[in-house]
mmCIF file of C-alpha atoms in Angstrom:
data_model
loop_
_atom_site.group_PDB
_atom_site.id
_atom_site.type_symbol
_atom_site.label_atom_id
_atom_site.label_comp_id
_atom_site.label_asym_id
_atom_site.label_seq_id
_atom_site.Cartn_x
_atom_site.Cartn_y
_atom_site.Cartn_z
ATOM 1 C CA UNK A 21 7.887 -17.543 14.538
ATOM 2 C CA UNK A 22 10.534 -14.565 14.339
ATOM 3 C CA UNK A 23 8.805 -10.829 13.910
ATOM 4 C CA UNK A 24 9.233 -8.667 11.623
ATOM 5 C CA UNK A 25 10.723 -5.070 11.733
ATOM 6 C CA UNK A 26 10.380 -2.506 9.046
ATOM 7 C CA UNK A 27 11.716 0.908 9.916
ATOM 8 C CA UNK A 28 10.287 1.938 13.348
ATOM 9 C CA UNK A 29 7.808 -1.118 13.649
ATOM 10 C CA UNK A 30 8.099 -4.573 14.483
ATOM 11 C CA UNK A 31 5.038 -7.123 12.782
ATOM 12 C CA UNK A 32 4.328 -10.264 14.429
ATOM 13 C CA UNK A 33 2.506 -10.770 11.109
ATOM 14 C CA UNK A 34 3.899 -11.495 7.724
ATOM 15 C CA UNK A 35 0.776 -10.910 5.773
ATOM 16 C CA UNK A 36 -0.358 -7.439 4.583
ATOM 17 C CA UNK A 37 -3.467 -6.832 3.024
ATOM 18 C CA UNK A 38 -4.964 -4.649 0.352
ATOM 19 C CA UNK A 39 -8.267 -3.080 0.778
ATOM 20 C CA UNK A 40 -9.314 -2.903 -2.116
ATOM 21 C CA UNK A 41 -12.592 -4.792 -4.077
ATOM 22 C CA UNK A 42 -14.079 -6.255 -1.493
ATOM 23 C CA UNK A 43 -17.980 -5.968 -1.785
ATOM 24 C CA UNK A 44 -18.484 -3.445 1.676
ATOM 25 C CA UNK A 45 -16.522 -1.974 3.962
ATOM 26 C CA UNK A 46 -17.904 -4.844 6.501
ATOM 27 C CA UNK A 47 -16.693 -7.044 4.398
ATOM 28 C CA UNK A 48 -13.269 -6.181 4.119
ATOM 29 C CA UNK A 49 -12.816 -5.489 8.077
ATOM 30 C CA UNK A 50 -14.117 -9.103 8.675
ATOM 31 C CA UNK A 51 -11.024 -10.095 6.250
ATOM 32 C CA UNK A 52 -8.241 -8.217 7.690
ATOM 33 C CA UNK A 53 -9.503 -8.870 11.290
ATOM 34 C CA UNK A 54 -9.634 -12.782 9.968
ATOM 35 C CA UNK A 55 -5.583 -12.320 8.353
ATOM 36 C CA UNK A 56 -4.361 -10.711 11.267
ATOM 37 C CA UNK A 57 -2.205 -8.701 9.374
ATOM 38 C CA UNK A 58 -1.043 -5.149 11.209
ATOM 39 C CA UNK A 59 -0.216 -3.412 8.083
ATOM 40 C CA UNK A 60 -3.182 -3.003 5.489
ATOM 41 C CA UNK A 61 -2.802 -0.331 2.314
ATOM 42 C CA UNK A 62 -5.146 2.529 1.230
ATOM 43 C CA UNK A 63 -5.464 4.553 -1.759
ATOM 44 C CA UNK A 64 -6.236 8.354 -1.978
ATOM 45 C CA UNK A 65 -9.278 10.308 -3.876
ATOM 46 C CA UNK A 66 -10.631 13.162 -4.377
ATOM 47 C CA UNK A 67 -13.551 13.537 -1.861
ATOM 48 C CA UNK A 68 -16.968 13.965 -4.328
ATOM 49 C CA UNK A 69 -18.529 16.991 -1.930
ATOM 50 C CA UNK A 70 -22.093 15.914 -2.996
ATOM 51 C CA UNK A 71 -22.646 11.764 -2.376
ATOM 52 C CA UNK A 72 -19.260 10.757 -0.722
ATOM 53 C CA UNK A 73 -20.366 8.781 1.790
ATOM 54 C CA UNK A 74 -17.147 6.586 2.473
ATOM 55 C CA UNK A 75 -16.376 5.733 5.454
ATOM 56 C CA UNK A 76 -13.109 3.612 4.761
ATOM 57 C CA UNK A 77 -11.411 4.534 7.750
ATOM 58 C CA UNK A 78 -13.665 2.989 10.120
ATOM 59 C CA UNK A 79 -13.780 0.305 9.543
ATOM 60 C CA UNK A 80 -10.318 -0.023 9.983
ATOM 61 C CA UNK A 81 -9.994 1.672 13.662
ATOM 62 C CA UNK A 82 -8.344 -0.919 15.592
ATOM 63 C CA UNK A 83 -5.415 -0.736 17.743
ATOM 64 C CA UNK A 84 -3.157 -3.286 15.666
ATOM 65 C CA UNK A 85 -3.956 -1.888 12.023
ATOM 66 C CA UNK A 86 -0.662 0.075 10.550
ATOM 67 C CA UNK A 87 -2.078 2.053 7.545
ATOM 68 C CA UNK A 88 0.104 2.093 4.169
ATOM 69 C CA UNK A 89 -1.383 4.904 1.795
ATOM 70 C CA UNK A 90 -0.236 3.799 -1.678
ATOM 71 C CA UNK A 91 -0.138 6.748 -4.662
ATOM 72 C CA UNK A 92 -1.536 4.407 -6.934
ATOM 73 C CA UNK A 93 -2.607 7.092 -9.817
ATOM 74 C CA UNK A 94 0.529 8.564 -10.117
ATOM 75 C CA UNK A 95 2.124 8.304 -13.493
ATOM 76 C CA UNK A 96 5.715 9.722 -12.564
ATOM 77 C CA UNK A 97 7.761 10.235 -9.858
ATOM 78 C CA UNK A 98 6.290 14.304 -9.346
ATOM 79 C CA UNK A 99 2.732 12.994 -9.119
ATOM 80 C CA UNK A 100 4.093 10.493 -6.453
ATOM 81 C CA UNK A 101 5.612 12.893 -4.234
ATOM 82 C CA UNK A 102 2.799 14.772 -4.172
ATOM 83 C CA UNK A 103 0.246 11.865 -3.621
ATOM 84 C CA UNK A 104 2.773 11.319 -0.397
ATOM 85 C CA UNK A 105 2.940 14.419 0.905
ATOM 86 C CA UNK A 106 -0.705 14.262 1.067
ATOM 87 C CA UNK A 107 -1.406 10.858 2.704
ATOM 88 C CA UNK A 108 1.053 11.644 5.253
ATOM 89 C CA UNK A 109 -1.486 14.858 5.666
ATOM 90 C CA UNK A 110 -4.600 13.067 5.341
ATOM 91 C CA UNK A 111 -3.556 10.105 7.786
ATOM 92 C CA UNK A 112 -0.612 11.281 9.975
ATOM 93 C CA UNK A 113 1.770 8.317 9.176
ATOM 94 C CA UNK A 114 4.832 8.475 7.275
ATOM 95 C CA UNK A 115 4.884 5.256 5.782
ATOM 96 C CA UNK A 116 4.527 5.026 2.261
ATOM 97 C CA UNK A 117 3.530 2.048 -0.466
ATOM 98 C CA UNK A 118 4.825 4.084 -3.520
ATOM 99 C CA UNK A 119 3.718 3.105 -6.898
ATOM 100 C CA UNK A 120 3.843 4.477 -10.276
ATOM 101 C CA UNK A 121 2.473 2.514 -13.017
ATOM 102 C CA UNK A 122 1.888 4.932 -15.841
ATOM 103 C CA UNK A 123 0.313 1.764 -17.684
ATOM 104 C CA UNK A 124 -3.373 1.249 -17.674
ATOM 105 C CA UNK A 125 -2.984 -2.403 -19.262
ATOM 106 C CA UNK A 126 -0.760 -3.910 -17.289
ATOM 107 C CA UNK A 127 0.551 -1.971 -14.328
ATOM 108 C CA UNK A 128 3.581 -2.376 -14.890
ATOM 109 C CA UNK A 129 5.976 -0.026 -12.411
ATOM 110 C CA UNK A 130 8.133 2.730 -13.906
ATOM 111 C CA UNK A 131 11.557 1.936 -12.289
ATOM 112 C CA UNK A 132 13.137 4.862 -13.609
ATOM 113 C CA UNK A 133 10.258 7.191 -11.718
ATOM 114 C CA UNK A 134 10.438 5.126 -8.782
ATOM 115 C CA UNK A 135 13.594 4.935 -8.116
ATOM 116 C CA UNK A 136 13.573 8.899 -8.503
ATOM 117 C CA UNK A 137 10.775 9.248 -6.203
ATOM 118 C CA UNK A 138 12.544 7.450 -3.827
ATOM 119 C CA UNK A 139 15.448 9.257 -3.084
ATOM 120 C CA UNK A 140 13.045 12.351 -2.617
ATOM 121 C CA UNK A 141 11.022 10.717 -0.197
ATOM 122 C CA UNK A 142 13.841 9.620 1.602
ATOM 123 C CA UNK A 143 15.179 13.420 2.117
ATOM 124 C CA UNK A 144 11.410 14.255 2.783
ATOM 125 C CA UNK A 145 11.695 11.367 6.217
ATOM 126 C CA UNK A 146 9.486 8.835 4.499
ATOM 127 C CA UNK A 147 9.862 5.048 5.242
ATOM 128 C CA UNK A 148 9.016 4.019 2.313
ATOM 129 C CA UNK A 149 7.928 0.497 0.351
ATOM 130 C CA UNK A 150 8.292 0.494 -3.422
ATOM 131 C CA UNK A 151 6.108 -1.710 -5.839
ATOM 132 C CA UNK A 152 8.893 -2.938 -8.505
ATOM 133 C CA UNK A 153 9.583 -5.510 -10.976
ATOM 134 C CA UNK A 154 11.022 -8.213 -9.619
ATOM 135 C CA UNK A 155 14.599 -6.383 -10.518
ATOM 136 C CA UNK A 156 17.648 -7.313 -8.343
ATOM 137 C CA UNK A 157 19.397 -4.181 -9.469
ATOM 138 C CA UNK A 158 16.993 -2.182 -8.780
ATOM 139 C CA UNK A 159 16.578 -3.426 -5.872
ATOM 140 C CA UNK A 160 19.845 -2.596 -4.569
ATOM 141 C CA UNK A 161 19.736 1.001 -6.155
ATOM 142 C CA UNK A 162 16.501 1.341 -4.400
ATOM 143 C CA UNK A 163 18.825 0.175 -1.433
ATOM 144 C CA UNK A 164 20.853 2.902 -1.999
ATOM 145 C CA UNK A 165 18.353 5.785 -2.286
ATOM 146 C CA UNK A 166 17.188 5.042 1.459
ATOM 147 C CA UNK A 167 13.914 2.469 1.369
ATOM 148 C CA UNK A 168 13.228 0.503 3.797
ATOM 149 C CA UNK A 169 12.080 -2.078 1.736
ATOM 150 C CA UNK A 170 11.281 -3.653 -1.440
ATOM 151 C CA UNK A 171 8.077 -4.930 -2.638
ATOM 152 C CA UNK A 172 9.106 -6.982 -6.081
ATOM 153 C CA UNK A 173 6.055 -8.235 -8.203
ATOM 154 C CA UNK A 174 5.401 -11.889 -8.335
ATOM 155 C CA UNK A 175 3.360 -11.586 -11.691
ATOM 156 C CA UNK A 176 1.073 -8.288 -12.379
ATOM 157 C CA UNK A 177 -1.139 -6.918 -10.398
ATOM 158 C CA UNK A 178 -4.578 -8.637 -10.048
ATOM 159 C CA UNK A 179 -3.498 -11.366 -11.949
ATOM 160 C CA UNK A 180 -3.285 -14.511 -9.458
ATOM 161 C CA UNK A 181 -0.550 -15.985 -11.419
ATOM 162 C CA UNK A 182 1.351 -16.661 -8.529
ATOM 163 C CA UNK A 183 5.601 -16.231 -8.986
ATOM 164 C CA UNK A 184 6.561 -15.482 -12.519
ATOM 165 C CA UNK A 185 9.184 -13.933 -11.354
ATOM 166 C CA UNK A 186 10.887 -16.864 -9.215
ATOM 167 C CA UNK A 187 14.368 -16.726 -10.274
ATOM 168 C CA UNK A 188 14.831 -13.086 -9.888
ATOM 169 C CA UNK A 189 12.602 -13.298 -6.673
ATOM 170 C CA UNK A 190 15.304 -15.435 -4.949
ATOM 171 C CA UNK A 191 18.067 -13.389 -6.085
ATOM 172 C CA UNK A 192 16.686 -10.615 -4.342
ATOM 173 C CA UNK A 193 15.698 -12.107 -1.396
ATOM 174 C CA UNK A 194 19.497 -13.558 -1.301
ATOM 175 C CA UNK A 195 20.687 -9.822 -1.894
ATOM 176 C CA UNK A 196 19.041 -7.881 0.106
ATOM 177 C CA UNK A 197 19.494 -5.615 3.138
ATOM 178 C CA UNK A 198 16.347 -4.626 3.547
ATOM 179 C CA UNK A 199 13.026 -6.817 3.851
ATOM 180 C CA UNK A 200 11.612 -8.241 0.755
ATOM 181 C CA UNK A 201 7.835 -8.006 0.929
ATOM 182 C CA UNK A 202 6.593 -9.623 -2.726
ATOM 183 C CA UNK A 203 3.187 -7.669 -3.798
ATOM 184 C CA UNK A 204 1.136 -8.441 -6.991
ATOM 185 C CA UNK A 205 -0.107 -11.665 -8.656
ATOM 186 C CA UNK A 206 -0.417 -13.926 -5.164
ATOM 187 C CA UNK A 207 -3.453 -15.393 -6.751
ATOM 188 C CA UNK A 208 -3.967 -18.452 -3.721
ATOM 189 C CA UNK A 209 -2.695 -19.195 -0.430
ATOM 190 C CA UNK A 210 0.091 -21.795 -1.955
ATOM 191 C CA UNK A 211 1.566 -18.807 -3.577
ATOM 192 C CA UNK A 212 2.313 -17.014 -0.459
ATOM 193 C CA UNK A 213 3.504 -19.737 1.261
ATOM 194 C CA UNK A 214 5.548 -20.326 -1.621
ATOM 195 C CA UNK A 215 7.210 -16.654 -1.255
ATOM 196 C CA UNK A 216 7.239 -17.178 2.168
ATOM 197 C CA UNK A 217 9.458 -20.444 2.336
ATOM 198 C CA UNK A 218 11.946 -18.992 -0.167
ATOM 199 C CA UNK A 219 12.922 -16.397 2.564
ATOM 200 C CA UNK A 220 10.521 -13.208 1.698
ATOM 201 C CA UNK A 221 9.925 -11.073 5.115
ATOM 202 C CA UNK A 222 6.426 -11.192 3.619
ATOM 203 C CA UNK A 223 3.474 -11.292 1.211
ATOM 204 C CA UNK A 224 1.123 -8.629 0.023
ATOM 205 C CA UNK A 225 -2.334 -9.698 -1.029
ATOM 206 C CA UNK A 226 -5.071 -8.067 -1.944
ATOM 207 C CA UNK A 227 -7.201 -9.608 -4.891
ATOM 208 C CA UNK A 228 -6.918 -12.679 -3.886
ATOM 209 C CA UNK A 229 -8.713 -12.287 -1.047
ATOM 210 C CA UNK A 230 -11.490 -9.601 -1.493
ATOM 211 C CA UNK A 231 -13.440 -11.512 -4.348
ATOM 212 C CA UNK A 232 -12.522 -15.073 -3.132
ATOM 213 C CA UNK A 233 -16.804 -16.237 -2.763
ATOM 214 C CA UNK A 234 -15.384 -16.153 1.113
ATOM 215 C CA UNK A 235 -13.003 -13.391 1.624
ATOM 216 C CA UNK A 236 -13.342 -14.030 5.492
ATOM 217 C CA UNK A 237 -12.074 -17.680 5.563
ATOM 218 C CA UNK A 238 -9.949 -16.600 2.767
ATOM 219 C CA UNK A 239 -8.067 -14.492 4.755
ATOM 220 C CA UNK A 240 -7.631 -17.292 7.045
ATOM 221 C CA UNK A 241 -6.301 -19.395 4.837
ATOM 222 C CA UNK A 242 -3.221 -16.834 3.455
ATOM 223 C CA UNK A 243 -2.722 -16.099 7.066
ATOM 224 C CA UNK A 244 -2.459 -20.113 7.847
ATOM 225 C CA UNK A 245 -0.382 -20.228 4.504
ATOM 226 C CA UNK A 246 1.805 -17.885 6.134
ATOM 227 C CA UNK A 247 2.715 -18.702 8.924
ATOM 228 C CA UNK A 248 2.841 -22.356 7.187
ATOM 229 C CA UNK A 249 5.451 -20.994 4.677
ATOM 230 C CA UNK A 250 7.733 -18.876 7.265
ATOM 231 C CA UNK A 251 7.756 -21.484 9.370
ATOM 232 C CA UNK A 252 9.604 -24.096 7.288
ATOM 233 C CA UNK A 253 11.946 -20.975 5.993
ATOM 234 C CA UNK A 254 12.953 -20.422 9.358
ATOM 235 C CA UNK A 255 12.987 -24.435 9.652
ATOM 236 C CA UNK A 256 15.347 -24.906 7.271
ATOM 237 C CA UNK A 257 13.813 -26.721 4.330
ATOM 238 C CA UNK A 258 15.434 -30.442 3.477
ATOM 239 C CA UNK A 259 17.751 -30.722 0.066
ATOM 240 C CA UNK A 260 16.143 -32.089 -3.112
ATOM 241 C CA UNK A 261 18.325 -34.603 -4.528
ATOM 242 C CA UNK A 262 17.842 -36.225 -8.202
ATOM 243 C CA UNK A 263 17.535 -39.696 -7.457
ATOM 244 C CA UNK A 264 15.584 -41.625 -4.495
ATOM 245 C CA UNK A 265 16.533 -41.699 -0.752
ATOM 246 C CA UNK A 266 15.083 -44.153 1.315
ATOM 247 C CA UNK A 267 13.409 -42.767 4.297
ATOM 248 C CA UNK A 268 12.681 -46.674 5.785
ATOM 249 C CA UNK A 269 14.734 -49.041 6.022
ATOM 250 C CA UNK A 270 15.197 -51.294 2.997
ATOM 251 C CA UNK A 271 13.770 -54.490 3.626
ATOM 252 C CA UNK A 272 16.775 -56.474 2.759
ATOM 253 C CA UNK A 273 16.120 -58.669 5.411
ATOM 254 C CA UNK A 274 13.663 -60.564 2.980
ATOM 255 C CA UNK A 275 15.922 -61.725 0.717
ATOM 256 C CA UNK A 276 19.086 -62.437 3.212
ATOM 257 C CA UNK B 4 -16.239 35.080 -4.731
ATOM 258 C CA UNK B 5 -15.836 31.730 -7.044
ATOM 259 C CA UNK B 6 -13.476 28.653 -5.905
ATOM 260 C CA UNK B 7 -12.187 25.956 -7.937
ATOM 261 C CA UNK B 8 -12.540 22.338 -6.093
ATOM 262 C CA UNK B 9 -11.767 19.089 -6.812
ATOM 263 C CA UNK B 10 -11.972 20.276 -10.616
ATOM 264 C CA UNK B 11 -15.800 22.089 -10.218
ATOM 265 C CA UNK B 12 -16.625 25.501 -9.919
ATOM 266 C CA UNK B 13 -18.689 26.325 -6.714
ATOM 267 C CA UNK B 14 -19.701 29.909 -5.730
ATOM 268 C CA UNK B 15 -19.559 31.142 -2.498
ATOM 269 C CA UNK B 16 -21.454 34.600 -1.070
ATOM 270 C CA UNK B 17 -18.756 35.678 1.299
ATOM 271 C CA UNK B 18 -15.832 37.552 -0.199
ATOM 272 C CA UNK B 19 -13.388 36.274 1.790
ATOM 273 C CA UNK B 20 -12.742 32.477 3.493
ATOM 274 C CA UNK B 21 -10.450 30.059 4.945
ATOM 275 C CA UNK B 22 -9.787 27.175 4.289
ATOM 276 C CA UNK B 23 -10.958 25.779 7.414
ATOM 277 C CA UNK B 24 -14.628 27.600 6.663
ATOM 278 C CA UNK B 25 -14.794 26.463 3.674
ATOM 279 C CA UNK B 26 -14.359 22.711 4.717
ATOM 280 C CA UNK B 27 -17.282 23.050 7.700
ATOM 281 C CA UNK B 28 -19.397 24.247 4.562
ATOM 282 C CA UNK B 29 -18.858 21.987 2.158
ATOM 283 C CA UNK B 30 -18.280 18.918 4.394
ATOM 284 C CA UNK B 31 -18.483 19.569 7.782
ATOM 285 C CA UNK B 32 -19.199 15.790 8.204
ATOM 286 C CA UNK B 33 -16.123 13.994 6.367
ATOM 287 C CA UNK B 34 -13.057 16.561 8.026
ATOM 288 C CA UNK B 35 -11.147 13.122 9.285
ATOM 289 C CA UNK B 36 -8.758 12.172 7.341
ATOM 290 C CA UNK B 37 -8.571 14.311 4.669
ATOM 291 C CA UNK B 38 -5.704 16.576 2.638
ATOM 292 C CA UNK B 39 -6.116 19.617 1.360
ATOM 293 C CA UNK B 40 -3.898 21.589 -1.510
ATOM 294 C CA UNK B 41 -3.810 24.593 -2.935
ATOM 295 C CA UNK B 42 -1.722 24.667 -5.900
ATOM 296 C CA UNK B 43 -0.624 21.473 -5.891
ATOM 297 C CA UNK B 44 1.462 22.655 -2.592
ATOM 298 C CA UNK B 45 -0.040 20.779 0.629
ATOM 299 C CA UNK B 46 -1.212 23.283 3.524
ATOM 300 C CA UNK B 47 -0.666 21.412 7.295
ATOM 301 C CA UNK B 48 -4.090 21.436 9.217
ATOM 302 C CA UNK B 49 -2.851 23.971 11.510
ATOM 303 C CA UNK B 50 -2.177 26.761 8.792
ATOM 304 C CA UNK B 51 -6.385 25.761 7.852
ATOM 305 C CA UNK B 52 -8.032 28.405 10.022
ATOM 306 C CA UNK B 53 -6.051 31.092 8.883
ATOM 307 C CA UNK B 54 -5.104 30.473 4.352
ATOM 308 C CA UNK B 55 -7.487 32.641 2.963
ATOM 309 C CA UNK B 56 -8.908 31.373 -0.461
ATOM 310 C CA UNK B 57 -9.432 33.225 -3.335
ATOM 311 C CA UNK B 58 -10.113 32.866 -7.046
ATOM 312 C CA UNK B 59 -7.274 31.866 -8.640
ATOM 313 C CA UNK B 60 -6.877 28.587 -6.203
ATOM 314 C CA UNK B 61 -7.226 25.178 -7.349
ATOM 315 C CA UNK B 62 -8.521 23.217 -4.372
ATOM 316 C CA UNK B 63 -7.843 19.871 -4.048
ATOM 317 C CA UNK B 64 -9.403 18.078 -1.086
ATOM 318 C CA UNK B 65 -8.448 14.003 -0.619
ATOM 319 C CA UNK B 66 -9.271 10.822 1.671
ATOM 320 C CA UNK B 67 -8.426 7.938 1.931
ATOM 321 C CA UNK B 68 -9.998 4.944 -0.234
ATOM 322 C CA UNK B 69 -9.961 1.143 -0.891
ATOM 323 C CA UNK B 70 -7.072 0.744 -2.872
ATOM 324 C CA UNK B 71 -3.795 -2.332 -2.377
#
């Protein structure tokens, strides 16, 4: 299986994981390790001086794991750039999952603010992976602005509805000069496999693993689905036909 | 001296205090993986020991948490 190159890093795994919604830090760590993921997202929050005991980073201190801080909570480009600078200082990485969603109900990404923030953050030397709608035109604009990848959604965040944007994802994958990571809405390993078979470079999964009955086992299932989907893409899928094409010799000898 | 720290007013006996001294008082065990901003401007770690705080400063301290 070909490795994936984004910016200055090479990944053997094409499954990226989000760390939200897990029942405990230990459960999250087990799932991340079982997934073999090498890139996991984290969010930022204000430290609570009195009660804060969160030690998220201690669960992610494994040499193969890279952190991808996100800008979740940012409502516009200005807030996202500020969050990016905080993340770079806190986690000592210039990698960034850029997400700007001012609408709390559907968490739809704001294309205009995302493009503005990408232009600014690229100047500041960030490796930017923007979370966006499956908009092929926006993807090309982001490429021109200096993005390192694009992360189009399959369906709204946390809905587990799968690849509702499939027709647009196909166009994005066909046209993109940067890696395409399908993010959001992937609710089952079959969704991940489908994205990979289509030629997506990677998928990012969070809710489907974190809230599964057995997150560790689900992480393994996603790992295998992503590998299967990628291998199928590299092997080149057989074309589809309308009429039947026999794969066994027809039994015409019975009648001849 | 009173400081505005993560949107909460806090009183300190010291008349002068640096960012590093503030962190040593408030979060002595949790200084890894954090960032500090004063009035929406990120202050590099290398400046924490010399940056003097005053009551006009809005101090933001963040860390990583679980997120997708």
